[in-house]
PDB file of C-alpha atoms in Angstrom:
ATOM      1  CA  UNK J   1     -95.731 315.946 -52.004  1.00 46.00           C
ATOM      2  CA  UNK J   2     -94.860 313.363 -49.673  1.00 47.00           C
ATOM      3  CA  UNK J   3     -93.622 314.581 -46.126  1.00 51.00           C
ATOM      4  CA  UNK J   4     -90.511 313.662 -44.587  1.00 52.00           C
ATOM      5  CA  UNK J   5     -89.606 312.711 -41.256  1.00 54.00           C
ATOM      6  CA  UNK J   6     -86.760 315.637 -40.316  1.00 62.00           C
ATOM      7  CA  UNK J   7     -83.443 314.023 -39.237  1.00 65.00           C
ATOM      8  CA  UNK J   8     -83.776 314.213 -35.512  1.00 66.00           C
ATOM      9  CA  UNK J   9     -86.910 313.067 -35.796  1.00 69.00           C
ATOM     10  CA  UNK J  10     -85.870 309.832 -37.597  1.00 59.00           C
ATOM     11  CA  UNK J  11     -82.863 309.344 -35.460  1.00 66.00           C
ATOM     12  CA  UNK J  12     -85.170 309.998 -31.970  1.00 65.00           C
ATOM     13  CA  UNK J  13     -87.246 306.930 -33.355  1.00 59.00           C
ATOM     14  CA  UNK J  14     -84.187 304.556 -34.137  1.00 60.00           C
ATOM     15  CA  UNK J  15     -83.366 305.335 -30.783  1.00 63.00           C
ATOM     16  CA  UNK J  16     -86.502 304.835 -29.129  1.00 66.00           C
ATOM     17  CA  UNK J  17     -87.028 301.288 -30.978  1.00 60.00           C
ATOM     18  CA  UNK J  18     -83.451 300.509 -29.919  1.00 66.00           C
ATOM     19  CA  UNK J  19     -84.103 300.957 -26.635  1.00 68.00           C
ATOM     20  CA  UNK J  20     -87.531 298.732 -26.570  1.00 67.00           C
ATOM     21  CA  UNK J  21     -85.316 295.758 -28.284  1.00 65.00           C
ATOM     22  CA  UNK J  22     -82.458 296.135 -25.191  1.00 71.00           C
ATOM     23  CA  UNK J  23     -85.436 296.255 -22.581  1.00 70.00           C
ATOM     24  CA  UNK J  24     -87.118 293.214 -24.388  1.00 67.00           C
ATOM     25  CA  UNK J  25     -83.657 291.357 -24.640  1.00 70.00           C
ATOM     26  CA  UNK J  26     -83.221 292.072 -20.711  1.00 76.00           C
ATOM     27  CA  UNK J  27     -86.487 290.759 -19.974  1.00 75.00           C
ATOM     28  CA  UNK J  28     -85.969 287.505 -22.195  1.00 75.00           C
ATOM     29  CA  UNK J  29     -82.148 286.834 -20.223  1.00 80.00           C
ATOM     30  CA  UNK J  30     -83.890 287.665 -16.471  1.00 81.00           C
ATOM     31  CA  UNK J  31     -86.962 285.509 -17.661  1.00 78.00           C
ATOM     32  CA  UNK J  32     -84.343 282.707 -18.635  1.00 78.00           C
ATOM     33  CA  UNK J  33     -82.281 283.038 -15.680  1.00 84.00           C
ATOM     34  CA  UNK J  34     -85.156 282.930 -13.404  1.00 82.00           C
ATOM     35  CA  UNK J  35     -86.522 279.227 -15.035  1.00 83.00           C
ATOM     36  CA  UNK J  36     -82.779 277.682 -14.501  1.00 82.00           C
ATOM     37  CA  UNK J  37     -82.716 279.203 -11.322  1.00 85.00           C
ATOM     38  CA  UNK J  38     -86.078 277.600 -10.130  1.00 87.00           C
ATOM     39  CA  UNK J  39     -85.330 274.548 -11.736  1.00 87.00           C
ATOM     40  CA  UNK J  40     -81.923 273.818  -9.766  1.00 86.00           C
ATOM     41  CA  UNK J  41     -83.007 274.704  -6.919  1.00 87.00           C
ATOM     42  CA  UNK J  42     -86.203 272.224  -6.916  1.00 89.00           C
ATOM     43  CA  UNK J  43     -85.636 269.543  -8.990  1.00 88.00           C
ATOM     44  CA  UNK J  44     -81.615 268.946  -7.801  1.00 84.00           C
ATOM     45  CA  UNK J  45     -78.323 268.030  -9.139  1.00 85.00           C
ATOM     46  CA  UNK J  46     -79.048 264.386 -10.151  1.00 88.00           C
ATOM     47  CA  UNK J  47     -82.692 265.718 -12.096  1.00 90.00           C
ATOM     48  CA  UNK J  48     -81.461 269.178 -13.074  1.00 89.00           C
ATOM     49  CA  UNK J  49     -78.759 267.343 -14.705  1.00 90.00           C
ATOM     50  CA  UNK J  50     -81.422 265.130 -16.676  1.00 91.00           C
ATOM     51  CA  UNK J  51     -83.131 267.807 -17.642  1.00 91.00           C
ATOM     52  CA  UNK J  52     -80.717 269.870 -18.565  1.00 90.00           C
ATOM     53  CA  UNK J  53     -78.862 267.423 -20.736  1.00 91.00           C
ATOM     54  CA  UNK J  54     -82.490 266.946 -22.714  1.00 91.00           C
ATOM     55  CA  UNK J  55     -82.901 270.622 -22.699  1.00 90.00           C
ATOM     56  CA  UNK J  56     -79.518 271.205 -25.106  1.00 90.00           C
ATOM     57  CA  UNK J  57     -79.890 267.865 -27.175  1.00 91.00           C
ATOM     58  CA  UNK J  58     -83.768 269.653 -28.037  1.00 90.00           C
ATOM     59  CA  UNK J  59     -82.176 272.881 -28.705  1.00 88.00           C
ATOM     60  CA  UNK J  60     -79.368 271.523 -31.170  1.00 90.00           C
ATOM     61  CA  UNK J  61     -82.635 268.901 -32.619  1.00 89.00           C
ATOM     62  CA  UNK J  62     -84.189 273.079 -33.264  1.00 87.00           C
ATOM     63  CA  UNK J  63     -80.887 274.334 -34.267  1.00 84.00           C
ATOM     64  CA  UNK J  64     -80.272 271.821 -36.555  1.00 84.00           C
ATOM     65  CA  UNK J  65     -83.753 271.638 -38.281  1.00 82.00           C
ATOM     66  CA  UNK J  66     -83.540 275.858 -38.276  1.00 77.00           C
ATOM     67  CA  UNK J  67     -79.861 275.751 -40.305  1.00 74.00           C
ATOM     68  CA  UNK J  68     -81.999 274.089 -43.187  1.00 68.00           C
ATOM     69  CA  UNK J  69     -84.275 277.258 -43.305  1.00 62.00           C
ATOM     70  CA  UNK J  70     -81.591 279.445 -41.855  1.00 58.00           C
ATOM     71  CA  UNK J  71     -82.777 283.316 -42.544  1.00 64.00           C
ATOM     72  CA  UNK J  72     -83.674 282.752 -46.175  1.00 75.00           C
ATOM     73  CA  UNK J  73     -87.453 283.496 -45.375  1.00 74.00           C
ATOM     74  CA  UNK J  74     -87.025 286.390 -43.604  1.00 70.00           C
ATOM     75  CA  UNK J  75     -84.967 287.279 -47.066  1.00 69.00           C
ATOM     76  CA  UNK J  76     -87.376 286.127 -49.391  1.00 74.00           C
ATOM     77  CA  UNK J  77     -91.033 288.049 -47.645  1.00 74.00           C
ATOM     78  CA  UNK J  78     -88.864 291.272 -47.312  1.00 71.00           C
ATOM     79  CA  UNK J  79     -87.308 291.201 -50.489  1.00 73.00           C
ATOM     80  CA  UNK J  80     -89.731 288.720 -53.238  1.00 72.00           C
ATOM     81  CA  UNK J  81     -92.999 288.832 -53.955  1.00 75.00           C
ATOM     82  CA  UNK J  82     -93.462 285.215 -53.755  1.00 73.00           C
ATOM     83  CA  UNK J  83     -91.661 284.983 -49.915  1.00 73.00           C
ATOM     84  CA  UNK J  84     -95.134 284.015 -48.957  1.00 74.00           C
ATOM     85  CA  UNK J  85     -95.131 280.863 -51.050  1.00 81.00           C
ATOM     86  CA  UNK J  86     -91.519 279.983 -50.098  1.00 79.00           C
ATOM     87  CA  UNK J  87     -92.184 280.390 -46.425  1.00 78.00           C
ATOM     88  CA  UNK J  88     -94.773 278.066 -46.771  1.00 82.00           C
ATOM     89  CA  UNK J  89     -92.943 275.218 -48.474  1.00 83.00           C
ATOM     90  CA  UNK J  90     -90.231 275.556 -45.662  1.00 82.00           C
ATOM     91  CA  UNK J  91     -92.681 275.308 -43.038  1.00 83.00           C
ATOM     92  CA  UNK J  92     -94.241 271.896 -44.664  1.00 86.00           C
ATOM     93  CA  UNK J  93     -90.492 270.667 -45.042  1.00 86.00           C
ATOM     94  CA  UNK J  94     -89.400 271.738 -41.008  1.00 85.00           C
ATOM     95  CA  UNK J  95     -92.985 270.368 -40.010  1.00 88.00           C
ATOM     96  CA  UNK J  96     -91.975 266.868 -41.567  1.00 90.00           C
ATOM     97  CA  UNK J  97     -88.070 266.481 -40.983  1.00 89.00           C
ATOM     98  CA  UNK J  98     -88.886 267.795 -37.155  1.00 90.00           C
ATOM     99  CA  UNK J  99     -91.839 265.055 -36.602  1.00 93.00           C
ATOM    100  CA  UNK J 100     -89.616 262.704 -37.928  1.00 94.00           C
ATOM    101  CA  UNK J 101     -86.751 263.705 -36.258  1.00 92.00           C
ATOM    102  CA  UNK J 102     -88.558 263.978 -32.875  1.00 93.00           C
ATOM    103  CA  UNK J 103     -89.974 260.340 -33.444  1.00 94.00           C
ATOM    104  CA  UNK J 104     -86.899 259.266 -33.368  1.00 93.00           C
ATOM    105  CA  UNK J 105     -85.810 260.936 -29.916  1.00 92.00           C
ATOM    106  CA  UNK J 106     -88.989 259.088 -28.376  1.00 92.00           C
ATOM    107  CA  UNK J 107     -88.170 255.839 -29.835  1.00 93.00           C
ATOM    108  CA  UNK J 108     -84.263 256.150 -28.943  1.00 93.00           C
ATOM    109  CA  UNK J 109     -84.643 257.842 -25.581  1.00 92.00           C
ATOM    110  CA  UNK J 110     -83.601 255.096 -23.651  1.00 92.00           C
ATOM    111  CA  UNK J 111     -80.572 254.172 -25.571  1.00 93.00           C
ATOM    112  CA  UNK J 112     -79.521 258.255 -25.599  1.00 92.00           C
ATOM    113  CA  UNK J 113     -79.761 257.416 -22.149  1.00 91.00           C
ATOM    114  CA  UNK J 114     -77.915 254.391 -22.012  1.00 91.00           C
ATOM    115  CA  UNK J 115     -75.379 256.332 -24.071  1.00 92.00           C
ATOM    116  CA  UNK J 116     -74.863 259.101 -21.007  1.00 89.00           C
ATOM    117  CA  UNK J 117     -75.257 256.655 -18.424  1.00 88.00           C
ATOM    118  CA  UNK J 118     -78.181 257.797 -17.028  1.00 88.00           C
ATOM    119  CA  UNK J 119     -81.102 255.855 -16.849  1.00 88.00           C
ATOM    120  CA  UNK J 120     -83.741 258.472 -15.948  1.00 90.00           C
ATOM    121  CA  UNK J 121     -82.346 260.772 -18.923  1.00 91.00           C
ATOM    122  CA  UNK J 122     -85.113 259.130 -20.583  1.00 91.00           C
ATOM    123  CA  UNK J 123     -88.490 260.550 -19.319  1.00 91.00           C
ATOM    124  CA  UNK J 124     -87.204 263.817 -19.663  1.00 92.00           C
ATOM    125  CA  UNK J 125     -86.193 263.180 -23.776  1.00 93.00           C
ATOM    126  CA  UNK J 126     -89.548 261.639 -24.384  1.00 93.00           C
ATOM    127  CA  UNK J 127     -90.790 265.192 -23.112  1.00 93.00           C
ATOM    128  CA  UNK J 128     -88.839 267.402 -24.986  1.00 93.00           C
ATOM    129  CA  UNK J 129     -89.077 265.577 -28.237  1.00 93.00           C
ATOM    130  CA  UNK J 130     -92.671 266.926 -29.029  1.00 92.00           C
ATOM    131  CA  UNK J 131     -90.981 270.494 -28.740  1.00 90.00           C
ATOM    132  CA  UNK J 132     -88.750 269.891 -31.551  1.00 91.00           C
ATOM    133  CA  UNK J 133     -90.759 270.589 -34.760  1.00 90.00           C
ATOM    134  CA  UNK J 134     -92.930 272.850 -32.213  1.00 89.00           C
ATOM    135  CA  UNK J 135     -89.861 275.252 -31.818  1.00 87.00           C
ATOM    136  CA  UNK J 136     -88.616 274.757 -35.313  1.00 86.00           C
ATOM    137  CA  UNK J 137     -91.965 275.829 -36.723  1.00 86.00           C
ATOM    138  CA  UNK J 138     -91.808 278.439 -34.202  1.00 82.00           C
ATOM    139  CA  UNK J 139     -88.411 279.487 -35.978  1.00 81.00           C
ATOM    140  CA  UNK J 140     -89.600 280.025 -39.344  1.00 82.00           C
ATOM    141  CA  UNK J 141     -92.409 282.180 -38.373  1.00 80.00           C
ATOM    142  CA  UNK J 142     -90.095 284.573 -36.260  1.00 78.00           C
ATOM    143  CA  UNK J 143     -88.136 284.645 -39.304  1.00 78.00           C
ATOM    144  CA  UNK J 144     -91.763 285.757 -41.606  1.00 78.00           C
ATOM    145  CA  UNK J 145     -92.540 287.629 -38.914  1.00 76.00           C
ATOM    146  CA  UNK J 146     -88.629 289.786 -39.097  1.00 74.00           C
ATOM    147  CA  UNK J 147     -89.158 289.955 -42.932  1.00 75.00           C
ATOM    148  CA  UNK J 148     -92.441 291.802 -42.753  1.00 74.00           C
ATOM    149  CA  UNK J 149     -90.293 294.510 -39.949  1.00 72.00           C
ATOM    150  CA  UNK J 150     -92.198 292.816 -36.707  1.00 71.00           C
ATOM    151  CA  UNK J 151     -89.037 292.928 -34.667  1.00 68.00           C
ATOM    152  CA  UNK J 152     -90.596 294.181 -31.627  1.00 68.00           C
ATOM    153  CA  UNK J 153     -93.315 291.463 -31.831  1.00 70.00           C
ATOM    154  CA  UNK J 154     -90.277 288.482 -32.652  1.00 70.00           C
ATOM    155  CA  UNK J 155     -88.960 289.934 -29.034  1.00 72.00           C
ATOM    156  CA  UNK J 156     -92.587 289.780 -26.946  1.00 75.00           C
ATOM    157  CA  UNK J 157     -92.658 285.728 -28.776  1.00 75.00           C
ATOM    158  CA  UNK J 158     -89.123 285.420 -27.193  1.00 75.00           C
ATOM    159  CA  UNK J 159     -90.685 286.351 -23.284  1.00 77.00           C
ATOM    160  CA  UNK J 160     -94.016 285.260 -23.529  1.00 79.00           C
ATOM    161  CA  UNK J 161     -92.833 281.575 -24.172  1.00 79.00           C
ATOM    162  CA  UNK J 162     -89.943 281.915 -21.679  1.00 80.00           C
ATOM    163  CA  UNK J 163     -92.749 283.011 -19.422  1.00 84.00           C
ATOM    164  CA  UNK J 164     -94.804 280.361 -19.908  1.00 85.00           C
ATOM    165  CA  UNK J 165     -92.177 277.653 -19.548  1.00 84.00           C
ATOM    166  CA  UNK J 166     -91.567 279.114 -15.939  1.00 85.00           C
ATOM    167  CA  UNK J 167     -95.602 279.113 -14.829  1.00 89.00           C
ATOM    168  CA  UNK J 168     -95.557 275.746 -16.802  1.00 89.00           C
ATOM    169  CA  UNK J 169     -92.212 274.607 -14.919  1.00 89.00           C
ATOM    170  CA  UNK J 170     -93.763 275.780 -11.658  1.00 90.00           C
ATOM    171  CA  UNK J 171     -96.954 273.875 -11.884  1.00 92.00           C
ATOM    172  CA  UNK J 172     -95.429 270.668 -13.156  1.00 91.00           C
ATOM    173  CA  UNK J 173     -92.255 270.574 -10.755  1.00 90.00           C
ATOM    174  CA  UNK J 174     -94.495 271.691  -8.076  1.00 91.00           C
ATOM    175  CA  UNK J 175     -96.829 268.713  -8.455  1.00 91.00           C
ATOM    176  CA  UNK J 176     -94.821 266.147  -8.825  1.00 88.00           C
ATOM    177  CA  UNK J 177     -93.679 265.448 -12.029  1.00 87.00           C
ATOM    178  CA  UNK J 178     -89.915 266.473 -11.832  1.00 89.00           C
ATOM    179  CA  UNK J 179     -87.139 266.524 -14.393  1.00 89.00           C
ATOM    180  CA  UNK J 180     -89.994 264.833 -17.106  1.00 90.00           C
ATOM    181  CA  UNK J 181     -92.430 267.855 -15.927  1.00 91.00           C
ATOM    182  CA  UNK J 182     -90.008 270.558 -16.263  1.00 91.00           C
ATOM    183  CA  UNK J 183     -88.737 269.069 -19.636  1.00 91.00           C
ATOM    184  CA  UNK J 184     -93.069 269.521 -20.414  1.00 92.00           C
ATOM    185  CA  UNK J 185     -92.895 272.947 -19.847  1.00 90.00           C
ATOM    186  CA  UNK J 186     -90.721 273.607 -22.379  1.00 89.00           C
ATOM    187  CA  UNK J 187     -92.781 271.679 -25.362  1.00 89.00           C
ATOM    188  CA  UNK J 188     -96.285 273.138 -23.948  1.00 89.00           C
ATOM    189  CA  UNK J 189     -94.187 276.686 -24.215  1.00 87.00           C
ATOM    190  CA  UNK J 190     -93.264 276.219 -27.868  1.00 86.00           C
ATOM    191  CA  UNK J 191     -96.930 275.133 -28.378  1.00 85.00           C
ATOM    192  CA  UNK J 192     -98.048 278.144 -27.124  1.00 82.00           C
ATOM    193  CA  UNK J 193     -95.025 280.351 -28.936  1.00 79.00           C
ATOM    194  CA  UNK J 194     -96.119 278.904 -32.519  1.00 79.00           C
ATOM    195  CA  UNK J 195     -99.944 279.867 -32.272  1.00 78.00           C
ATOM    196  CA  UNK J 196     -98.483 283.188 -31.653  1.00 74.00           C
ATOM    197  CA  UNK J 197     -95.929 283.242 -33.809  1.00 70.00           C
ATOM    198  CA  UNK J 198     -98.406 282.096 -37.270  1.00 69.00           C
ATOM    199  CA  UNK J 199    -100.304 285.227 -36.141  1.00 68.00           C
ATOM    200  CA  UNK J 200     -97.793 287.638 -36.502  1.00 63.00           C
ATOM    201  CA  UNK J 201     -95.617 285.476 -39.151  1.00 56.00           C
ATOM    202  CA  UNK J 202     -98.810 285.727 -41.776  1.00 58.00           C
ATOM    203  CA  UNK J 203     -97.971 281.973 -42.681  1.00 60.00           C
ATOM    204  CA  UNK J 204     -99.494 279.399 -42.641  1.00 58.00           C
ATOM    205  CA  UNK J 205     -99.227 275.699 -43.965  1.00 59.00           C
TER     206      UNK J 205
END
């Protein structure tokens, strides 16, 4: 016979796992707060500005390339026995729409620009644009990694990279490189999210 976890011991551990996933979402929101806060204080209300106008145009790029994929992966490893495969073909499909959609960022940064009325938007877009497919990739292997019950590891991904993109931040802004560096910071941190994230999604391409 197979033993049973009693009640109270079941419902301690729900508890207990709740609690880690609160103290890891509090750490991701003070971690977040504390690279905007950095940011407008160094880099101004002109450069801020910049780079916080190529900050949200990357994130809807993401958002956009992640509503194609959505949660079905996490779906399909939980609940198929060929999730593996299908997690796969997304990833070559969110590789290849986000390359191309980041190319065309790059080439059209200036006219983006042009568009706000703001010259010097684009440094900071030609920056961010090599985070796009970064941080969709970086999507779909959160989403492997949920299907296979890794929520506590999805939540470390979440604050290591916002941890890096403040050290990253702090070293670019701090040498120079303003509004484009701090923009940086954000691609190197998805670089560094998606080698972790493969490792705990289990997929590769």
């Amino acid at each position: 016979m197979h033993a049973t976890a009693s009640p109270a011991r079941e419902q301690g551990r729900i508890v207990s796992e709740s609690l880690r996933l609160a103290a890891g979402s509090f750490a991701t929101l003070v971690l977040g707060c504390g690279v905007f806060s950095y940011l407008s204080r160094r880099l101004g209300v002109e450069a801020y500005g910049d780079y916080s106008v190529a900050f949200v145009l990357g994130v809807w790029c993401t958002e956009l390339l992640g509503m194609v994929s959505g949660g079905a992966v996490a779906y399909m490893i939980a609940a198929h026995t060929d999730g593996d495969r299908f997690a796969t073909t997304v990833l070559r499909g969110t590789l290849v729409s986000g390359v191309l959609l980041a190319g065309v960022v790059m080439v059209e940064a200036d006219a983006i620009a042009a568009w706000f009325e703001s010259p010097s938007l684009g440094g900071p877009l030609r920056w961010i644009a090599p985070g796009i497919p970064l941080a969709a990739l970086g999507h779909v292997h959160r989403m492997a990694a949920i299907g296979r019950g890794r929520y506590r590891s999805q939540v470390a991904m979440q604050i290591g990279s916002l941890a890096c993109r403040l050290l990253c931040a702090i070293g670019l802004v701090e040498a120079g490189a303003g509004a484009a560096g701090a923009a940086a910071a954000v691609s190197l941190s998805d670089g560094v999210q998606i080698l972790a994230a493969r490792r705990l999604g289990g997929v590769g391409l």
